[in-house]
mmCIF file of the C-alpha atoms, coordinates in Angstrom:
data_MODEL
# 
_entry.id   MODEL 
# 
loop_
_atom_site.group_PDB 
_atom_site.id 
_atom_site.type_symbol 
_atom_site.label_atom_id 
_atom_site.label_alt_id 
_atom_site.label_comp_id 
_atom_site.label_asym_id 
_atom_site.label_entity_id 
_atom_site.label_seq_id 
_atom_site.pdbx_PDB_ins_code 
_atom_site.Cartn_x 
_atom_site.Cartn_y 
_atom_site.Cartn_z 
_atom_site.occupancy 
_atom_site.B_iso_or_equiv 
_atom_site.pdbx_formal_charge 
_atom_site.auth_seq_id 
_atom_site.auth_comp_id 
_atom_site.auth_asym_id 
_atom_site.auth_atom_id 
_atom_site.pdbx_PDB_model_num 
ATOM 1   C CA . ALA A 1 1   ? 0.151   -16.716 -31.705 1.00 0.00 ? 1   ALA A CA 1 
ATOM 2   C CA . VAL A 1 2   ? -0.267  -14.902 -28.370 1.00 0.00 ? 2   VAL A CA 1 
ATOM 3   C CA . HIS A 1 3   ? 1.739   -11.913 -29.671 1.00 0.00 ? 3   HIS A CA 1 
ATOM 4   C CA . ILE A 1 4   ? -0.522  -11.700 -32.714 1.00 0.00 ? 4   ILE A CA 1 
ATOM 5   C CA . LEU A 1 5   ? -3.887  -12.378 -31.089 1.00 0.00 ? 5   LEU A CA 1 
ATOM 6   C CA . ILE A 1 6   ? -3.685  -10.051 -28.093 1.00 0.00 ? 6   ILE A CA 1 
ATOM 7   C CA . PRO A 1 7   ? -3.590  -6.866  -30.239 1.00 0.00 ? 7   PRO A CA 1 
ATOM 8   C CA . GLN A 1 8   ? -6.371  -8.332  -32.426 1.00 0.00 ? 8   GLN A CA 1 
ATOM 9   C CA . ILE A 1 9   ? -8.505  -8.945  -29.344 1.00 0.00 ? 9   ILE A CA 1 
ATOM 10  C CA . GLU A 1 10  ? -7.889  -5.402  -28.133 1.00 0.00 ? 10  GLU A CA 1 
ATOM 11  C CA . CYS A 1 11  ? -8.797  -4.039  -31.567 1.00 0.00 ? 11  CYS A CA 1 
ATOM 12  C CA . ALA A 1 12  ? -11.965 -6.169  -31.645 1.00 0.00 ? 12  ALA A CA 1 
ATOM 13  C CA . LEU A 1 13  ? -13.036 -4.819  -28.251 1.00 0.00 ? 13  LEU A CA 1 
ATOM 14  C CA . ARG A 1 14  ? -12.544 -1.252  -29.512 1.00 0.00 ? 14  ARG A CA 1 
ATOM 15  C CA . GLY A 1 15  ? -14.532 -2.170  -32.630 1.00 0.00 ? 15  GLY A CA 1 
ATOM 16  C CA . ILE A 1 16  ? -17.394 -3.483  -30.524 1.00 0.00 ? 16  ILE A CA 1 
ATOM 17  C CA . LEU A 1 17  ? -17.332 -0.354  -28.416 1.00 0.00 ? 17  LEU A CA 1 
ATOM 18  C CA . SER A 1 18  ? -17.500 1.776   -31.571 1.00 0.00 ? 18  SER A CA 1 
ATOM 19  C CA . PHE A 1 19  ? -20.297 -0.404  -32.965 1.00 0.00 ? 19  PHE A CA 1 
ATOM 20  C CA . LEU A 1 20  ? -22.238 0.238   -29.766 1.00 0.00 ? 20  LEU A CA 1 
ATOM 21  C CA . GLY A 1 21  ? -21.939 3.982   -30.347 1.00 0.00 ? 21  GLY A CA 1 
ATOM 22  C CA . LYS A 1 22  ? -19.303 4.792   -27.764 1.00 0.00 ? 22  LYS A CA 1 
ATOM 23  C CA . ALA A 1 23  ? -16.050 6.677   -28.316 1.00 0.00 ? 23  ALA A CA 1 
ATOM 24  C CA . THR A 1 24  ? -12.862 4.672   -28.320 1.00 0.00 ? 24  THR A CA 1 
ATOM 25  C CA . ASN A 1 25  ? -10.766 7.677   -27.366 1.00 0.00 ? 25  ASN A CA 1 
ATOM 26  C CA . LYS A 1 26  ? -10.711 10.188  -24.521 1.00 0.00 ? 26  LYS A CA 1 
ATOM 27  C CA . HIS A 1 27  ? -9.174  13.521  -23.619 1.00 0.00 ? 27  HIS A CA 1 
ATOM 28  C CA . ARG A 1 28  ? -5.765  13.392  -22.020 1.00 0.00 ? 28  ARG A CA 1 
ATOM 29  C CA . ARG A 1 29  ? -5.996  14.521  -18.391 1.00 0.00 ? 29  ARG A CA 1 
ATOM 30  C CA . SER A 1 30  ? -3.352  17.241  -18.535 1.00 0.00 ? 30  SER A CA 1 
ATOM 31  C CA . ASP A 1 31  ? -4.324  18.654  -21.962 1.00 0.00 ? 31  ASP A CA 1 
ATOM 32  C CA . THR A 1 32  ? -7.932  18.824  -23.033 1.00 0.00 ? 32  THR A CA 1 
ATOM 33  C CA . GLY A 1 33  ? -6.993  19.390  -26.697 1.00 0.00 ? 33  GLY A CA 1 
ATOM 34  C CA . VAL A 1 34  ? -5.232  16.030  -27.103 1.00 0.00 ? 34  VAL A CA 1 
ATOM 35  C CA . MET A 1 35  ? -7.109  12.765  -27.554 1.00 0.00 ? 35  MET A CA 1 
ATOM 36  C CA . LEU A 1 36  ? -5.781  9.330   -26.579 1.00 0.00 ? 36  LEU A CA 1 
ATOM 37  C CA . GLU A 1 37  ? -7.114  5.862   -27.269 1.00 0.00 ? 37  GLU A CA 1 
ATOM 38  C CA . LYS A 1 38  ? -8.803  4.420   -24.206 1.00 0.00 ? 38  LYS A CA 1 
ATOM 39  C CA . SER A 1 39  ? -6.710  1.772   -22.545 1.00 0.00 ? 39  SER A CA 1 
ATOM 40  C CA . LEU A 1 40  ? -7.928  -1.787  -22.331 1.00 0.00 ? 40  LEU A CA 1 
ATOM 41  C CA . ASN A 1 41  ? -8.458  -1.189  -18.611 1.00 0.00 ? 41  ASN A CA 1 
ATOM 42  C CA . ASP A 1 42  ? -10.685 1.815   -19.370 1.00 0.00 ? 42  ASP A CA 1 
ATOM 43  C CA . ILE A 1 43  ? -12.702 -0.151  -21.898 1.00 0.00 ? 43  ILE A CA 1 
ATOM 44  C CA . LEU A 1 44  ? -13.262 -3.192  -19.703 1.00 0.00 ? 44  LEU A CA 1 
ATOM 45  C CA . GLU A 1 45  ? -13.784 -1.388  -16.382 1.00 0.00 ? 45  GLU A CA 1 
ATOM 46  C CA . ASN A 1 46  ? -15.665 1.783   -17.306 1.00 0.00 ? 46  ASN A CA 1 
ATOM 47  C CA . GLU A 1 47  ? -17.857 0.975   -20.291 1.00 0.00 ? 47  GLU A CA 1 
ATOM 48  C CA . ALA A 1 48  ? -21.173 -0.391  -19.042 1.00 0.00 ? 48  ALA A CA 1 
ATOM 49  C CA . VAL A 1 49  ? -22.492 -0.746  -22.580 1.00 0.00 ? 49  VAL A CA 1 
ATOM 50  C CA . LEU A 1 50  ? -19.691 -3.208  -23.392 1.00 0.00 ? 50  LEU A CA 1 
ATOM 51  C CA . GLU A 1 51  ? -20.436 -5.161  -20.219 1.00 0.00 ? 51  GLU A CA 1 
ATOM 52  C CA . ASP A 1 52  ? -24.115 -5.291  -21.195 1.00 0.00 ? 52  ASP A CA 1 
ATOM 53  C CA . PHE A 1 53  ? -23.209 -6.524  -24.678 1.00 0.00 ? 53  PHE A CA 1 
ATOM 54  C CA . LEU A 1 54  ? -20.636 -9.180  -23.702 1.00 0.00 ? 54  LEU A CA 1 
ATOM 55  C CA . GLY A 1 55  ? -22.110 -10.069 -20.317 1.00 0.00 ? 55  GLY A CA 1 
ATOM 56  C CA . LYS A 1 56  ? -20.833 -9.325  -16.846 1.00 0.00 ? 56  LYS A CA 1 
ATOM 57  C CA . ASP A 1 57  ? -19.081 -12.699 -16.429 1.00 0.00 ? 57  ASP A CA 1 
ATOM 58  C CA . PHE A 1 58  ? -17.195 -12.578 -19.728 1.00 0.00 ? 58  PHE A CA 1 
ATOM 59  C CA . THR A 1 59  ? -16.157 -8.954  -19.157 1.00 0.00 ? 59  THR A CA 1 
ATOM 60  C CA . LEU A 1 60  ? -14.766 -9.921  -15.734 1.00 0.00 ? 60  LEU A CA 1 
ATOM 61  C CA . TYR A 1 61  ? -12.986 -12.876 -17.357 1.00 0.00 ? 61  TYR A CA 1 
ATOM 62  C CA . LEU A 1 62  ? -11.404 -10.526 -19.926 1.00 0.00 ? 62  LEU A CA 1 
ATOM 63  C CA . ARG A 1 63  ? -10.262 -8.099  -17.218 1.00 0.00 ? 63  ARG A CA 1 
ATOM 64  C CA . VAL A 1 64  ? -8.694  -10.835 -15.098 1.00 0.00 ? 64  VAL A CA 1 
ATOM 65  C CA . LEU A 1 65  ? -7.050  -12.524 -18.044 1.00 0.00 ? 65  LEU A CA 1 
ATOM 66  C CA . LEU A 1 66  ? -5.809  -9.503  -19.930 1.00 0.00 ? 66  LEU A CA 1 
ATOM 67  C CA . CYS A 1 67  ? -5.280  -6.449  -17.740 1.00 0.00 ? 67  CYS A CA 1 
ATOM 68  C CA . ASP A 1 68  ? -5.912  -6.878  -14.053 1.00 0.00 ? 68  ASP A CA 1 
ATOM 69  C CA . PRO A 1 69  ? -2.695  -6.999  -11.974 1.00 0.00 ? 69  PRO A CA 1 
ATOM 70  C CA . HIS A 1 70  ? -4.442  -9.318  -9.522  1.00 0.00 ? 70  HIS A CA 1 
ATOM 71  C CA . GLY A 1 71  ? -5.125  -11.778 -12.368 1.00 0.00 ? 71  GLY A CA 1 
ATOM 72  C CA . LEU A 1 72  ? -3.038  -13.194 -15.183 1.00 0.00 ? 72  LEU A CA 1 
ATOM 73  C CA . ASN A 1 73  ? -2.512  -9.716  -16.695 1.00 0.00 ? 73  ASN A CA 1 
ATOM 74  C CA . VAL A 1 74  ? -1.462  -11.323 -20.012 1.00 0.00 ? 74  VAL A CA 1 
ATOM 75  C CA . ARG A 1 75  ? -1.852  -8.265  -22.237 1.00 0.00 ? 75  ARG A CA 1 
ATOM 76  C CA . ASN A 1 76  ? 0.261   -6.002  -20.068 1.00 0.00 ? 76  ASN A CA 1 
ATOM 77  C CA . SER A 1 77  ? 2.869   -8.686  -19.358 1.00 0.00 ? 77  SER A CA 1 
ATOM 78  C CA . VAL A 1 78  ? 3.322   -9.428  -23.069 1.00 0.00 ? 78  VAL A CA 1 
ATOM 79  C CA . ALA A 1 79  ? 3.072   -5.819  -24.340 1.00 0.00 ? 79  ALA A CA 1 
ATOM 80  C CA . HIS A 1 80  ? 5.612   -4.530  -21.850 1.00 0.00 ? 80  HIS A CA 1 
ATOM 81  C CA . GLY A 1 81  ? 8.056   -7.442  -22.252 1.00 0.00 ? 81  GLY A CA 1 
ATOM 82  C CA . LEU A 1 82  ? 7.733   -8.537  -18.631 1.00 0.00 ? 82  LEU A CA 1 
ATOM 83  C CA . VAL A 1 83  ? 7.755   -12.286 -19.358 1.00 0.00 ? 83  VAL A CA 1 
ATOM 84  C CA . GLY A 1 84  ? 10.238  -14.699 -20.889 1.00 0.00 ? 84  GLY A CA 1 
ATOM 85  C CA . SER A 1 85  ? 9.651   -17.479 -23.378 1.00 0.00 ? 85  SER A CA 1 
ATOM 86  C CA . GLN A 1 86  ? 8.801   -19.954 -20.624 1.00 0.00 ? 86  GLN A CA 1 
ATOM 87  C CA . TYR A 1 87  ? 5.568   -17.966 -20.031 1.00 0.00 ? 87  TYR A CA 1 
ATOM 88  C CA . PHE A 1 88  ? 4.074   -18.910 -23.386 1.00 0.00 ? 88  PHE A CA 1 
ATOM 89  C CA . GLN A 1 89  ? 2.691   -22.303 -22.587 1.00 0.00 ? 89  GLN A CA 1 
ATOM 90  C CA . ARG A 1 90  ? -0.577  -23.990 -23.449 1.00 0.00 ? 90  ARG A CA 1 
ATOM 91  C CA . LYS A 1 91  ? -2.356  -22.534 -20.399 1.00 0.00 ? 91  LYS A CA 1 
ATOM 92  C CA . ILE A 1 92  ? -1.980  -18.999 -21.723 1.00 0.00 ? 92  ILE A CA 1 
ATOM 93  C CA . SER A 1 93  ? -2.455  -19.858 -25.403 1.00 0.00 ? 93  SER A CA 1 
ATOM 94  C CA . ASP A 1 94  ? -5.704  -21.775 -24.739 1.00 0.00 ? 94  ASP A CA 1 
ATOM 95  C CA . ARG A 1 95  ? -7.187  -18.840 -22.865 1.00 0.00 ? 95  ARG A CA 1 
ATOM 96  C CA . ILE A 1 96  ? -6.224  -16.322 -25.575 1.00 0.00 ? 96  ILE A CA 1 
ATOM 97  C CA . MET A 1 97  ? -7.679  -18.624 -28.256 1.00 0.00 ? 97  MET A CA 1 
ATOM 98  C CA . HIS A 1 98  ? -10.878 -18.983 -26.153 1.00 0.00 ? 98  HIS A CA 1 
ATOM 99  C CA . VAL A 1 99  ? -11.284 -15.221 -26.060 1.00 0.00 ? 99  VAL A CA 1 
ATOM 100 C CA . PHE A 1 100 ? -10.499 -14.867 -29.771 1.00 0.00 ? 100 PHE A CA 1 
ATOM 101 C CA . TRP A 1 101 ? -13.047 -17.500 -30.811 1.00 0.00 ? 101 TRP A CA 1 
ATOM 102 C CA . TYR A 1 102 ? -15.694 -16.066 -28.488 1.00 0.00 ? 102 TYR A CA 1 
ATOM 103 C CA . LEU A 1 103 ? -15.261 -12.611 -29.968 1.00 0.00 ? 103 LEU A CA 1 
ATOM 104 C CA . VAL A 1 104 ? -15.376 -13.957 -33.519 1.00 0.00 ? 104 VAL A CA 1 
ATOM 105 C CA . HIS A 1 105 ? -18.856 -15.343 -32.737 1.00 0.00 ? 105 HIS A CA 1 
ATOM 106 C CA . VAL A 1 106 ? -20.047 -12.186 -30.934 1.00 0.00 ? 106 VAL A CA 1 
ATOM 107 C CA . ILE A 1 107 ? -18.936 -9.444  -33.313 1.00 0.00 ? 107 ILE A CA 1 
ATOM 108 C CA . PRO A 1 108 ? -21.697 -8.581  -35.745 1.00 0.00 ? 108 PRO A CA 1 
ATOM 109 C CA . PRO A 1 109 ? -20.745 -8.879  -39.401 1.00 0.00 ? 109 PRO A CA 1 
ATOM 110 C CA . LEU A 1 110 ? -19.827 -5.658  -41.145 1.00 0.00 ? 110 LEU A CA 1 
ATOM 111 C CA . PRO A 1 111 ? -22.334 -4.437  -43.697 1.00 0.00 ? 111 PRO A CA 1 
ATOM 112 C CA . VAL A 1 112 ? -21.283 -5.263  -47.245 1.00 0.00 ? 112 VAL A CA 1 
ATOM 113 C CA . GLU A 1 113 ? -21.422 -2.405  -49.714 1.00 0.00 ? 113 GLU A CA 1 
ATOM 114 C CA . PRO A 1 114 ? -23.523 -3.300  -52.757 1.00 0.00 ? 114 PRO A CA 1 
ATOM 115 C CA . GLU A 1 115 ? -21.484 -3.767  -55.883 1.00 0.00 ? 115 GLU A CA 1 
ATOM 116 C CA . VAL A 1 116 ? -21.765 -0.799  -58.250 1.00 0.00 ? 116 VAL A CA 1 
ATOM 117 C CA . THR A 1 117 ? -22.008 -1.559  -61.928 1.00 0.00 ? 117 THR A CA 1 
ATOM 118 C CA . ASN A 1 118 ? -21.694 0.943   -64.686 1.00 0.00 ? 118 ASN A CA 1 
ATOM 119 C CA . VAL A 1 119 ? -24.788 0.631   -66.854 1.00 0.00 ? 119 VAL A CA 1 
# 
């Protein structure tokens, strides 16, 4: 579940950022013509609008849990294959599920397109 939910959480955070009217990509430093997706670190550390939307405490919790090397750093550890199977215990799974369920309740529903009928 952790392998599936972490990318979904990252995608949800990008979706919230987009919903708030902010770009989810940035120019690459060495080449101004190339765009890259913002890293999770960039999103959680440098986007004040996201911090305002989610709250300062929850944003800090996300950083420490997912991408801060001084914290659990779960996203980076899993994505880069730095942990073995013994890492995936209830402690990690519970925290990832907590984030997932929190985001499910925070993300605004997408507008539904009205059904078009041929009259």
